[in-house]
XYZ file of C-alpha atoms in Angstrom:
786
model
C 100.311 163.932 -66.242
C 101.307 165.484 -69.571
C 101.604 168.960 -68.055
C 105.030 170.028 -66.813
C 103.838 171.605 -63.579
C 105.157 170.277 -60.294
C 108.605 168.960 -59.443
C 110.380 166.376 -61.532
C 110.315 162.778 -60.334
C 113.245 160.379 -60.289
C 112.587 156.669 -59.823
C 115.692 154.810 -58.685
C 115.403 151.044 -59.107
C 117.863 149.010 -57.058
C 118.373 145.620 -58.721
C 117.447 147.091 -62.096
C 118.999 144.239 -64.078
C 116.835 141.636 -62.365
C 113.613 139.818 -63.088
C 111.334 142.298 -61.325
C 112.438 145.149 -63.564
C 111.975 143.038 -66.695
C 108.615 141.452 -65.862
C 106.845 144.189 -63.927
C 108.437 147.609 -63.599
C 109.515 148.414 -67.159
C 106.318 147.076 -68.833
C 104.189 148.958 -66.291
C 106.022 152.209 -66.923
C 105.476 151.734 -70.666
C 101.780 151.099 -70.005
C 101.549 154.405 -68.105
C 103.444 156.194 -70.828
C 101.080 154.895 -73.506
C 98.138 156.050 -71.369
C 99.655 159.542 -71.081
C 100.049 159.136 -67.313
C 103.802 159.612 -66.935
C 105.005 163.089 -66.088
C 107.246 164.370 -68.926
C 110.011 164.954 -66.398
C 109.959 161.496 -64.826
C 113.331 159.761 -65.083
C 114.365 156.203 -64.181
C 117.850 155.448 -62.867
C 118.774 151.780 -62.771
C 121.231 150.799 -60.033
C 123.020 147.447 -60.216
C 126.462 145.868 -60.190
C 126.689 144.934 -63.867
C 129.223 146.992 -65.863
C 126.656 148.621 -68.122
C 126.395 152.012 -69.746
C 123.207 154.004 -70.216
C 122.978 152.563 -73.727
C 123.375 148.990 -72.436
C 120.602 149.535 -69.916
C 118.292 151.034 -72.523
C 118.985 148.132 -74.849
C 118.059 145.714 -72.038
C 114.806 147.559 -71.428
C 114.085 147.624 -75.175
C 114.723 143.880 -75.496
C 112.523 143.155 -72.481
C 109.611 145.173 -73.826
C 109.958 143.774 -77.351
C 110.027 140.254 -75.984
C 106.986 140.721 -73.746
C 104.880 142.908 -76.069
C 103.824 141.818 -79.515
C 103.787 145.471 -80.553
C 105.365 147.810 -77.983
C 105.261 150.707 -80.464
C 108.007 153.317 -80.875
C 110.323 153.233 -77.887
C 112.986 155.881 -78.499
C 111.325 158.706 -76.589
C 110.369 156.359 -73.766
C 113.876 154.893 -73.456
C 115.404 158.352 -73.072
C 113.889 158.366 -69.570
C 116.323 155.595 -68.518
C 119.887 156.006 -67.286
C 122.182 153.665 -65.378
C 124.463 153.866 -62.336
C 126.796 150.969 -61.696
C 127.457 150.008 -58.107
C 127.196 147.288 -55.503
C 124.762 147.651 -52.651
C 127.668 147.766 -50.195
C 129.705 150.417 -52.052
C 129.157 153.771 -50.317
C 130.905 155.678 -53.095
C 128.340 154.447 -55.613
C 125.577 156.093 -53.582
C 127.440 159.394 -53.565
C 127.785 159.072 -57.344
C 124.033 158.375 -57.506
C 123.424 161.500 -55.467
C 125.483 163.482 -57.985
C 123.401 161.996 -60.828
C 120.195 163.100 -59.142
C 121.678 166.491 -58.323
C 122.638 166.999 -61.936
C 119.110 166.253 -63.110
C 117.698 168.618 -60.505
C 120.059 171.367 -61.656
C 119.107 170.855 -65.294
C 115.434 171.087 -64.355
C 116.009 174.076 -62.113
C 114.645 172.931 -58.755
C 113.953 170.114 -56.317
C 113.165 166.636 -57.533
C 110.884 164.040 -56.016
C 112.668 160.753 -55.340
C 111.264 157.228 -55.307
C 113.599 154.427 -54.290
C 112.320 151.049 -55.469
C 114.050 148.123 -53.738
C 113.603 145.409 -56.395
C 115.951 143.148 -54.437
C 115.708 140.301 -51.901
C 114.868 141.542 -48.373
C 118.336 140.548 -47.138
C 119.690 143.615 -48.970
C 117.273 146.152 -47.461
C 119.374 147.114 -44.453
C 122.501 147.692 -46.519
C 120.737 149.777 -49.164
C 118.723 151.870 -46.730
C 121.752 152.548 -44.556
C 123.806 153.764 -47.496
C 120.914 155.875 -48.784
C 120.745 157.661 -45.448
C 124.511 158.094 -45.180
C 124.695 159.618 -48.655
C 121.980 162.176 -47.907
C 119.702 160.769 -50.591
C 116.806 160.319 -48.154
C 116.789 164.029 -47.268
C 114.151 166.320 -48.759
C 114.889 169.613 -50.483
C 112.605 171.598 -48.222
C 109.431 171.258 -46.190
C 107.123 171.655 -49.196
C 108.697 169.949 -52.210
C 111.150 167.235 -53.086
C 109.548 164.282 -51.303
C 111.394 161.023 -50.740
C 109.540 157.692 -50.808
C 110.677 154.094 -50.626
C 108.937 151.133 -52.264
C 109.575 147.623 -50.968
C 108.245 144.259 -52.094
C 106.821 141.452 -49.997
C 107.683 139.439 -48.042
C 107.913 142.067 -45.328
C 110.088 139.903 -43.119
C 109.566 136.186 -42.553
C 107.798 136.369 -39.161
C 106.576 138.885 -36.574
C 110.049 139.514 -35.149
C 111.780 140.114 -38.489
C 108.927 142.275 -39.792
C 109.180 144.378 -36.634
C 112.934 144.740 -37.146
C 112.353 145.821 -40.753
C 109.735 148.353 -39.641
C 112.118 149.770 -37.052
C 114.792 150.146 -39.709
C 112.377 151.882 -42.074
C 111.022 154.085 -39.281
C 114.531 155.256 -38.436
C 114.842 156.723 -41.938
C 111.294 157.430 -43.123
C 107.898 158.338 -41.796
C 104.999 155.947 -42.391
C 103.758 158.343 -45.071
C 106.972 157.735 -47.038
C 106.900 153.921 -46.909
C 105.106 152.091 -49.711
C 104.866 148.319 -49.056
C 103.781 146.527 -52.213
C 101.215 143.752 -52.234
C 100.208 143.845 -55.879
C 96.899 142.115 -55.151
C 95.650 145.329 -53.554
C 96.047 146.975 -56.947
C 93.890 144.397 -58.725
C 90.716 145.872 -60.151
C 88.531 143.186 -58.592
C 89.813 143.774 -55.076
C 89.371 147.509 -55.459
C 85.944 146.765 -56.868
C 84.937 144.973 -53.662
C 84.991 148.318 -51.859
C 82.585 149.816 -54.355
C 80.397 146.713 -54.453
C 79.977 146.702 -50.683
C 79.957 150.335 -49.633
C 78.266 152.043 -52.573
C 75.300 149.658 -52.581
C 72.671 148.957 -49.944
C 71.553 145.685 -51.478
C 73.515 143.219 -49.317
C 75.530 145.122 -46.714
C 72.793 144.937 -44.047
C 73.124 141.125 -44.112
C 76.915 141.196 -44.488
C 77.627 139.874 -40.990
C 77.528 136.734 -38.858
C 73.735 136.709 -38.808
C 73.500 136.582 -42.596
C 76.668 134.814 -43.721
C 77.429 131.158 -43.116
C 81.046 130.956 -44.308
C 83.737 132.528 -46.481
C 86.092 130.529 -48.741
C 89.109 132.103 -50.455
C 91.157 130.307 -53.121
C 94.255 131.191 -55.147
C 94.857 128.106 -57.257
C 97.425 128.378 -60.054
C 98.271 126.171 -62.999
C 101.795 127.598 -63.146
C 104.632 126.316 -61.007
C 107.620 127.865 -59.323
C 109.307 128.231 -62.739
C 112.649 130.061 -62.316
C 111.996 131.169 -58.735
C 113.144 127.925 -57.119
C 115.793 129.367 -54.806
C 113.536 132.177 -53.582
C 110.376 130.085 -53.324
C 112.037 127.265 -51.399
C 112.848 129.657 -48.585
C 109.309 130.996 -48.495
C 106.647 128.448 -49.448
C 103.006 128.921 -50.393
C 101.837 130.181 -46.998
C 104.400 132.975 -46.777
C 104.275 133.696 -50.504
C 100.528 134.298 -50.802
C 98.789 133.297 -47.544
C 100.345 135.837 -45.225
C 99.595 138.663 -47.628
C 97.269 138.185 -50.624
C 94.750 135.870 -48.973
C 94.529 137.854 -45.747
C 94.148 141.117 -47.646
C 91.316 139.556 -49.651
C 89.616 138.569 -46.395
C 90.104 142.065 -44.975
C 88.488 143.729 -47.979
C 85.488 141.425 -47.975
C 84.815 141.646 -44.211
C 86.125 144.994 -42.934
C 83.801 147.655 -41.573
C 82.971 150.633 -43.747
C 85.856 153.113 -43.599
C 85.107 156.576 -42.288
C 86.043 158.077 -45.663
C 87.671 156.877 -48.885
C 90.983 158.435 -47.880
C 93.946 156.071 -47.815
C 94.459 156.370 -44.053
C 90.851 155.425 -43.305
C 90.775 152.499 -45.733
C 94.067 151.098 -44.462
C 92.897 151.541 -40.857
C 89.696 149.614 -41.626
C 91.700 146.755 -43.172
C 94.076 146.695 -40.213
C 91.229 146.690 -37.675
C 89.738 143.604 -39.278
C 93.081 141.795 -39.485
C 93.755 142.531 -35.823
C 90.607 140.598 -34.863
C 91.983 137.371 -36.349
C 92.837 135.026 -33.505
C 96.101 133.099 -33.927
C 95.556 129.346 -33.896
C 96.693 127.253 -30.953
C 99.073 124.331 -31.636
C 96.285 121.745 -31.484
C 94.207 123.895 -33.853
C 97.071 124.079 -36.337
C 97.161 120.288 -36.360
C 93.406 119.969 -36.880
C 92.821 122.933 -39.144
C 95.634 122.998 -41.683
C 96.925 120.832 -44.509
C 100.099 121.175 -46.560
C 101.508 119.353 -49.524
C 104.288 119.510 -52.118
C 103.841 118.554 -55.732
C 105.872 115.705 -57.127
C 108.945 116.891 -58.996
C 109.297 120.105 -56.990
C 112.586 119.007 -55.416
C 114.120 118.657 -58.856
C 113.661 122.344 -59.696
C 116.866 124.378 -59.927
C 117.633 126.087 -56.636
C 115.371 123.821 -54.556
C 116.827 121.753 -51.726
C 116.660 118.047 -52.692
C 115.286 117.375 -49.176
C 112.949 120.371 -49.203
C 109.978 120.404 -46.822
C 108.492 123.515 -48.472
C 104.787 123.386 -49.249
C 103.528 124.244 -52.727
C 99.880 123.857 -51.631
C 98.129 124.529 -48.344
C 94.634 124.758 -46.931
C 93.826 126.473 -43.660
C 90.607 126.847 -41.701
C 89.920 129.400 -39.011
C 86.993 131.068 -37.325
C 86.492 134.802 -37.169
C 86.013 136.776 -33.971
C 84.586 140.153 -33.020
C 80.925 141.143 -32.641
C 80.288 141.373 -36.379
C 81.832 138.070 -37.482
C 82.301 135.844 -34.407
C 82.019 132.179 -35.311
C 81.942 132.567 -39.101
C 84.290 129.928 -40.540
C 86.850 130.965 -43.147
C 88.977 128.737 -45.348
C 92.086 129.734 -47.283
C 93.816 127.649 -49.916
C 96.534 128.218 -52.456
C 98.688 126.020 -54.585
C 100.950 125.646 -57.591
C 100.388 123.259 -60.521
C 96.685 122.783 -59.708
C 94.332 121.826 -62.546
C 91.838 122.629 -63.798
C 92.625 126.260 -63.275
C 93.598 128.890 -62.598
C 90.918 129.712 -60.043
C 91.276 132.792 -57.853
C 88.146 133.821 -56.011
C 86.295 134.697 -52.816
C 83.044 132.826 -52.154
C 80.679 134.336 -49.583
C 77.919 131.873 -48.694
C 74.777 133.145 -46.982
C 72.836 131.216 -44.366
C 69.683 129.449 -45.492
C 66.384 130.742 -44.271
C 64.865 129.175 -41.156
C 62.408 127.556 -41.511
C 63.481 126.564 -44.991
C 60.870 126.271 -47.774
C 62.707 123.358 -49.309
C 62.357 119.625 -49.726
C 64.067 118.896 -46.427
C 67.319 117.706 -47.985
C 68.535 120.631 -50.071
C 68.988 123.858 -48.166
C 68.739 126.920 -50.370
C 71.701 129.222 -49.983
C 72.668 132.369 -51.836
C 76.261 133.175 -52.690
C 78.309 136.127 -53.809
C 81.431 135.098 -55.731
C 84.233 137.548 -56.513
C 86.439 135.960 -59.192
C 89.891 137.302 -60.153
C 90.836 134.527 -62.589
C 90.099 133.280 -65.138
C 87.999 136.465 -65.475
C 87.222 139.469 -63.281
C 83.568 138.800 -62.479
C 81.044 139.162 -59.678
C 78.320 136.532 -59.488
C 75.272 136.539 -57.211
C 73.429 133.222 -57.059
C 69.732 133.087 -56.281
C 66.800 130.701 -56.587
C 63.909 131.069 -58.995
C 60.912 129.023 -60.061
C 61.435 126.792 -63.031
C 59.048 127.408 -65.937
C 56.195 124.935 -66.011
C 53.094 123.809 -64.155
C 54.877 122.390 -61.088
C 56.370 124.547 -58.370
C 60.066 123.723 -58.541
C 62.978 126.067 -57.991
C 66.421 126.119 -59.560
C 69.628 127.984 -58.900
C 70.418 130.882 -61.200
C 72.967 133.667 -61.169
C 73.442 137.326 -61.898
C 76.870 137.438 -63.541
C 78.695 140.513 -64.651
C 82.262 141.186 -65.712
C 83.935 143.937 -63.770
C 85.663 145.154 -66.915
C 87.283 143.904 -70.097
C 91.027 143.799 -69.694
C 92.869 145.994 -72.131
C 96.330 144.801 -71.131
C 97.008 141.054 -71.456
C 100.408 140.921 -69.751
C 100.397 139.567 -66.213
C 101.084 142.128 -63.461
C 101.212 145.129 -65.803
C 97.968 146.821 -64.801
C 98.584 146.184 -61.100
C 102.127 147.526 -61.101
C 101.168 150.429 -63.325
C 98.614 151.480 -60.719
C 101.090 151.020 -57.876
C 103.739 153.156 -59.591
C 101.161 155.761 -60.560
C 99.843 155.951 -56.989
C 103.350 156.077 -55.500
C 104.178 159.098 -57.640
C 100.908 160.766 -56.588
C 101.354 159.859 -52.919
C 98.241 157.665 -52.624
C 98.888 154.807 -50.166
C 95.462 153.138 -50.462
C 96.812 150.117 -52.370
C 99.874 149.742 -50.165
C 100.162 147.829 -46.899
C 100.487 149.621 -43.564
C 102.671 148.671 -40.608
C 99.618 147.653 -38.583
C 98.438 145.333 -41.338
C 101.834 143.651 -41.627
C 102.021 143.032 -37.879
C 98.489 141.623 -37.721
C 99.057 139.293 -40.692
C 102.270 137.845 -39.286
C 100.666 137.494 -35.861
C 98.055 135.215 -37.426
C 100.415 133.233 -39.671
C 103.360 132.717 -37.294
C 101.749 129.957 -35.173
C 100.904 127.983 -38.316
C 104.492 128.161 -39.558
C 105.783 127.215 -36.101
C 103.387 124.278 -35.899
C 104.465 123.016 -39.298
C 108.129 123.392 -38.340
C 107.461 121.328 -35.207
C 105.902 118.544 -37.275
C 102.288 119.153 -36.231
C 101.127 118.686 -39.841
C 102.883 116.151 -42.113
C 103.913 117.288 -45.583
C 101.838 115.336 -48.111
C 102.551 115.022 -51.830
C 100.316 115.424 -54.844
C 100.406 114.823 -58.546
C 101.035 118.099 -60.389
C 98.505 119.431 -62.871
C 95.611 117.694 -61.083
C 92.951 118.594 -58.496
C 94.289 115.943 -56.156
C 95.668 118.268 -53.470
C 92.412 120.196 -53.187
C 90.330 117.056 -52.798
C 92.657 115.511 -50.221
C 92.812 118.718 -48.187
C 89.051 119.033 -47.990
C 88.749 115.417 -46.964
C 91.467 115.778 -44.315
C 89.981 118.905 -42.744
C 86.410 117.655 -42.719
C 83.349 118.705 -44.578
C 82.451 122.368 -44.782
C 79.377 123.590 -42.987
C 79.447 121.287 -39.932
C 77.229 122.767 -37.254
C 79.016 124.268 -34.247
C 78.469 122.342 -31.028
C 77.927 123.286 -27.412
C 76.897 121.412 -24.299
C 74.327 123.061 -22.004
C 74.264 121.580 -18.512
C 71.256 122.570 -16.422
C 67.993 122.965 -18.326
C 65.914 125.030 -15.936
C 64.224 128.256 -16.997
C 67.505 129.943 -17.965
C 69.343 126.895 -19.297
C 66.418 125.752 -21.427
C 66.068 129.251 -22.859
C 69.764 129.374 -23.765
C 69.605 125.926 -25.355
C 66.574 126.850 -27.496
C 68.192 130.185 -28.383
C 71.277 128.376 -29.705
C 69.232 125.770 -31.535
C 67.443 128.561 -33.362
C 70.817 129.937 -34.438
C 72.068 126.742 -36.016
C 73.975 125.159 -33.132
C 73.977 121.485 -32.321
C 73.139 121.511 -28.606
C 73.814 118.558 -26.334
C 71.783 119.024 -23.157
C 72.024 117.447 -19.723
C 69.905 117.881 -16.624
C 69.942 116.052 -13.303
C 66.361 115.067 -14.051
C 66.839 113.256 -17.350
C 63.216 113.650 -18.378
C 63.709 117.424 -18.607
C 66.343 116.948 -21.312
C 64.282 114.296 -23.082
C 61.307 116.645 -23.202
C 63.398 119.073 -25.285
C 64.321 116.557 -27.984
C 61.427 117.683 -30.232
C 63.082 121.129 -30.210
C 66.230 119.600 -31.715
C 68.196 119.078 -28.499
C 70.450 116.026 -28.231
C 69.621 114.743 -24.747
C 72.430 113.193 -22.674
C 71.630 110.842 -19.801
C 74.899 111.538 -17.997
C 77.868 113.877 -17.971
C 79.878 111.132 -19.646
C 77.339 110.904 -22.470
C 77.307 114.690 -22.854
C 81.083 114.974 -23.162
C 81.272 111.983 -25.514
C 78.703 113.580 -27.842
C 80.789 116.749 -28.262
C 83.679 117.094 -30.728
C 86.928 118.371 -29.217
C 87.783 121.073 -28.478
C 84.512 121.282 -26.561
C 82.517 124.177 -25.148
C 80.332 123.359 -22.145
C 77.931 125.948 -20.697
C 76.885 125.473 -17.059
C 73.510 126.827 -15.995
C 73.162 125.143 -12.615
C 72.490 126.810 -9.226
C 75.438 128.617 -7.645
C 77.469 126.907 -4.938
C 77.733 123.167 -4.390
C 75.823 122.315 -7.563
C 78.544 123.957 -9.685
C 81.335 122.156 -7.809
C 79.478 118.864 -8.118
C 79.202 119.192 -11.904
C 82.782 120.366 -12.248
C 84.540 118.016 -9.863
C 82.081 115.199 -9.197
C 80.277 113.921 -6.134
C 81.209 110.713 -4.422
C 82.219 108.163 -7.037
C 80.544 110.090 -9.862
C 83.017 111.878 -12.131
C 82.805 115.593 -12.889
C 83.692 117.546 -15.993
C 87.282 117.903 -14.788
C 87.617 114.111 -15.099
C 85.907 113.891 -18.471
C 87.033 116.891 -20.521
C 90.337 117.184 -22.363
C 92.992 119.918 -22.616
C 91.818 123.012 -24.533
C 88.149 122.319 -23.776
C 86.287 125.309 -22.331
C 83.854 125.435 -19.402
C 81.599 128.487 -19.083
C 79.797 129.088 -15.789
C 76.810 131.163 -16.884
C 75.009 131.064 -13.533
C 75.095 133.478 -10.619
C 78.187 132.072 -8.924
C 80.014 134.241 -6.436
C 83.048 135.765 -8.130
C 85.374 134.668 -5.312
C 84.597 131.033 -6.183
C 85.753 131.398 -9.775
C 89.528 131.522 -9.344
C 89.770 128.310 -7.238
C 87.613 126.497 -9.794
C 89.618 127.898 -12.686
C 92.875 126.904 -11.009
C 91.761 123.294 -10.570
C 90.619 123.087 -14.181
C 93.754 124.853 -15.423
C 95.810 122.067 -13.894
C 94.143 119.723 -16.368
C 94.535 122.065 -19.331
C 90.840 123.017 -19.304
C 89.909 126.687 -19.734
C 87.314 128.375 -17.530
C 85.203 131.438 -18.296
C 82.730 133.050 -15.911
C 79.697 134.693 -17.468
C 77.155 136.873 -15.737
C 73.839 136.456 -17.553
C 71.208 139.170 -17.318
C 67.772 139.404 -18.879
C 65.953 136.576 -17.166
C 64.339 133.615 -18.952
C 63.080 135.885 -21.720
C 66.603 137.174 -22.337
C 68.065 133.678 -22.295
C 65.543 132.619 -24.910
C 65.589 135.680 -27.148
C 68.836 137.546 -26.421
C 70.569 138.147 -23.101
C 73.143 140.581 -21.736
C 76.408 138.770 -21.011
C 79.373 139.862 -18.899
C 82.341 137.516 -19.450
C 85.510 137.097 -17.428
C 88.597 134.903 -17.801
C 91.422 134.547 -20.289
C 91.081 136.516 -23.523
C 92.336 133.716 -25.745
C 89.717 131.330 -24.339
C 87.053 134.010 -24.744
C 87.961 134.515 -28.402
C 87.729 130.781 -29.052
C 84.266 130.692 -27.478
C 83.093 134.102 -28.706
C 80.632 132.706 -31.223
C 78.481 131.155 -28.497
C 78.320 134.461 -26.597
C 77.489 136.363 -29.782
C 74.578 134.027 -30.521
C 73.140 133.982 -26.993
C 73.381 137.745 -26.498
C 71.126 140.442 -27.819
C 72.902 142.395 -30.562
C 75.809 144.264 -28.985
C 74.966 142.675 -25.640
C 78.181 140.948 -24.585
C 81.514 142.229 -23.317
C 84.730 140.592 -22.151
C 86.465 141.750 -18.961
C 89.947 140.267 -18.427
C 90.613 138.174 -15.362
C 88.894 135.140 -13.879
C 85.855 136.248 -11.876
C 85.490 139.592 -13.636
C 82.297 138.578 -15.405
C 80.594 137.404 -12.232
C 81.899 140.456 -10.345
C 80.366 142.827 -12.902
C 77.126 140.834 -12.786
C 77.118 140.913 -8.977
C 77.440 144.682 -8.982
C 74.740 144.804 -11.642
C 72.432 142.913 -9.275
C 73.319 145.225 -6.398
C 72.430 148.225 -8.537
C 69.268 146.406 -9.520
C 68.379 146.118 -5.811
C 68.656 149.886 -5.402
C 66.773 150.720 -8.597
C 63.918 148.362 -7.796
C 63.747 149.701 -4.249
C 63.521 153.306 -5.457
C 60.782 152.415 -7.968
C 58.873 150.458 -5.350
C 59.064 153.242 -2.770
C 57.925 155.845 -5.289
C 54.927 153.784 -6.395
C 54.096 153.001 -2.762
C 53.949 156.745 -2.097
C 51.594 157.252 -5.023
C 49.474 154.318 -3.855
C 49.128 155.830 -0.361
C 48.454 159.390 -1.546
C 44.942 160.827 -1.452
C 44.955 161.166 -5.231
C 43.165 158.571 -7.302
C 46.091 157.593 -9.500
C 46.028 154.850 -12.099
C 49.438 153.310 -11.358
C 49.517 151.366 -14.621
C 49.034 154.671 -16.455
C 51.791 156.261 -14.384
C 54.182 153.448 -15.269
C 53.172 153.773 -18.907
C 53.794 157.506 -19.119
C 57.149 157.091 -17.366
C 58.075 154.796 -20.269
C 57.742 157.566 -22.848
C 61.002 159.538 -22.813
C 61.045 160.281 -19.087
C 64.375 160.382 -17.265
C 63.514 157.168 -15.401
C 62.325 155.267 -18.466
C 63.650 151.724 -18.099
C 62.887 148.067 -18.587
C 62.060 147.861 -14.895
C 59.332 150.494 -15.197
C 58.013 148.709 -18.270
C 57.883 145.427 -16.387
C 56.018 147.133 -13.546
C 53.430 148.382 -16.031
C 53.030 144.772 -17.184
C 52.576 143.629 -13.579
C 49.866 146.240 -12.960
C 48.109 145.210 -16.158
C 48.188 141.605 -14.998
C 47.399 141.952 -11.289
C 45.796 145.402 -10.877
C 47.031 148.396 -8.886
C 46.685 146.489 -5.633
C 48.973 143.657 -6.739
C 46.769 141.442 -4.605
C 48.218 138.023 -5.577
C 51.764 139.214 -4.926
C 53.454 138.713 -1.595
C 54.742 141.724 0.314
C 57.752 139.691 1.408
C 60.657 139.896 -1.059
C 62.878 136.988 -1.956
C 66.631 137.366 -2.479
C 69.370 135.155 -3.916
C 72.554 136.503 -2.329
C 74.036 138.859 -4.944
C 72.973 141.964 -2.994
C 74.710 140.733 0.145
C 77.812 139.837 -1.871
C 77.876 143.340 -3.345
C 77.635 144.977 0.074
C 80.389 142.726 1.416
C 82.653 143.466 -1.572
C 82.100 147.208 -1.044
C 82.929 146.890 2.629
C 86.184 145.073 1.811
C 86.999 147.857 -0.666
C 86.361 150.506 2.010
C 83.413 151.942 0.115
C 79.985 152.931 1.416
C 76.998 151.773 -0.663
C 74.075 153.049 1.453
C 71.397 152.713 -1.249
C 72.237 149.103 -2.092
C 72.692 148.216 1.580
C 69.339 149.742 2.519
C 67.644 147.849 -0.311
C 69.208 144.614 0.942
C 68.036 145.208 4.522
C 64.544 145.996 3.265
C 64.381 142.568 1.617
C 65.732 140.829 4.685
C 63.255 142.633 6.957
C 60.311 142.084 4.616
C 59.834 138.545 5.908
C 58.647 140.021 9.199
C 57.214 143.261 7.786
C 55.563 142.658 4.386
C 54.358 145.806 2.642
C 53.043 147.239 -0.586
C 56.614 148.331 -1.364
C 57.568 144.667 -1.038
C 54.746 143.714 -3.404
C 56.163 146.023 -6.074
C 59.688 144.634 -5.698
C 58.471 141.028 -5.775
C 56.236 141.723 -8.770
C 59.259 143.091 -10.633
C 61.335 140.020 -9.715
C 58.625 137.812 -11.121
C 58.271 139.816 -14.326
C 61.894 139.717 -15.411
C 63.203 136.642 -13.618
C 60.231 134.369 -13.162
C 60.826 134.273 -9.391
C 57.159 133.733 -8.603
C 54.667 135.865 -6.679
C 55.846 134.791 -3.247
C 53.707 133.504 -0.433
């Protein structure tokens, strides 16, 4: 920036006599100056109420830099950049005087000037300052091409969703999003920027950087320092608002977001926001079970702190991620003051262990990637290697490398230097967008509300110890507990789903009306339950129970009991979830959901396609119900489904409705295939029907799983399909589809004709019927008929 091209830049710092200017802004500007990165025509105007002159302000900056730097070097040329304007934030005349100051500089330099307004003040002053800036004309630009105006504001960006929205509306009334620079200095840390390069410029780990490869993510910001002189500010904020709502969530976003479209600021910020928007806010009962808060002894004696303060200085929070890429991956956040030994600021990504594991049966071998910010900026990848010697024994080792050797030892200087440098250049990559702020508050608000309502008691801990960390981990349970699910109905589909989930690390509690069926699956790892009561008792609340019983009365019997036998409605607790994964009629879902809702139990309907093979190895799932319940149960859908093979459709019954229509379409498709192959069978040509089905499966327009299954049937039974009945079975979904179409005033002649063919096939079996029945057997295991 040593050239003099381009417009001059004026940085106006409101609150220039405060701590932020002394600790962060002035030292960072000096750092840039020493690196030759400050434009020669950059000027700093301090704005505050103290009765200072330019010389007084320069002396304050000099004293600050001399105090903080052992050897700040010659300062005279640097200090000439600083001038001072006295004024209160409420005094409109002071802003007009500031405008004259800026105008004078612009006149001296012969053109427009770029303006940066840094609000180094508490958020309560934002509205007053911004309003007076607008009224004075200071927020106006010289012309359409030069003389930009930008505003820099510090966190916290509000204290909840509502206040952050109000702040955004105020900013939006004066500035465009491109002019607003929200500072979270953690985004300017070299390690966090390095995560982008580590992930997206290397192919080594990214293919396994998802729910299939990663077991959990743990993020810690543990500090040895205390509140120090920030007592009044900190007591109104607390650890969760101070670092949880911003730093910790941004760290999670960087380590889990999808690859941005480009490295442009807009694309990177959009990728961070998209990830943050997938975080599901915790329910009140989850806040109570999944969070811990504590205050260190002696905190209430700090100047500015309420003697009865309930503000946390340490917290730990557990959640579970959602979305197709990360559903079900547990995440923990923790941060605290006066924690020893320390400091320790890091992200630990733990990979799943290989199944089956080549280990001794007690120690599961897991790899980890650890991004450490303090005490040093390092990346460590742990792996397992054979120990030297004659015996085959493995030991954990690590690839460790330092991201870089810090040149500047002062805290915050490098981060704020980058932020100021980027703000001058107009690069918003390391600044927080509106969408990110909204998403972060949306996640944090329920935790704060739960704490305010007394859901989580405020514990205490001895400062300068590890006591809080140990107690929090004990209170929230051990890390790595297997997720649980109950599977009720262990027929062909239910057994396949249970084994599918067992393979993916779930603890599955299984129940079947015939108890021996469940017992027979115990060697597979299933926990067999002899009764519904035993099944529910074996599951930790909040529970997820998957029904795979025949549609109709069997579902109602399991849900609501038969005779004196209790049903799930009598046994489950509020916030438990029931999933009906069978082929229930969609019109039955809402009455069932309503009855369960009255007991606080959530209901999801799930159409399951793919047959027994899909249930075992990856099905297609169509889910209906309440979105919040779906997000809580998303991990089970993600593990049962083939990759990308599940979707949520809002509204109770929507999943079964989509599946019903799917089956109606299936009727028509199978009928068309069967009629076409019947024609070829009857023709005078000597056609090998297995070969026909095979060639259709190679990039033809009608290539499909159905045609592939028909080829399998021909290979198994021959072109004549002799063992297969010409009468076609049916289970009701086709008739339901036709009825739903009729109620909607819609003709579905193909599906209706296919339905009537099946109904008539009992009296008129045919080769066409053989083809349809053979297909039903191939994908659904419906047998060959009689």
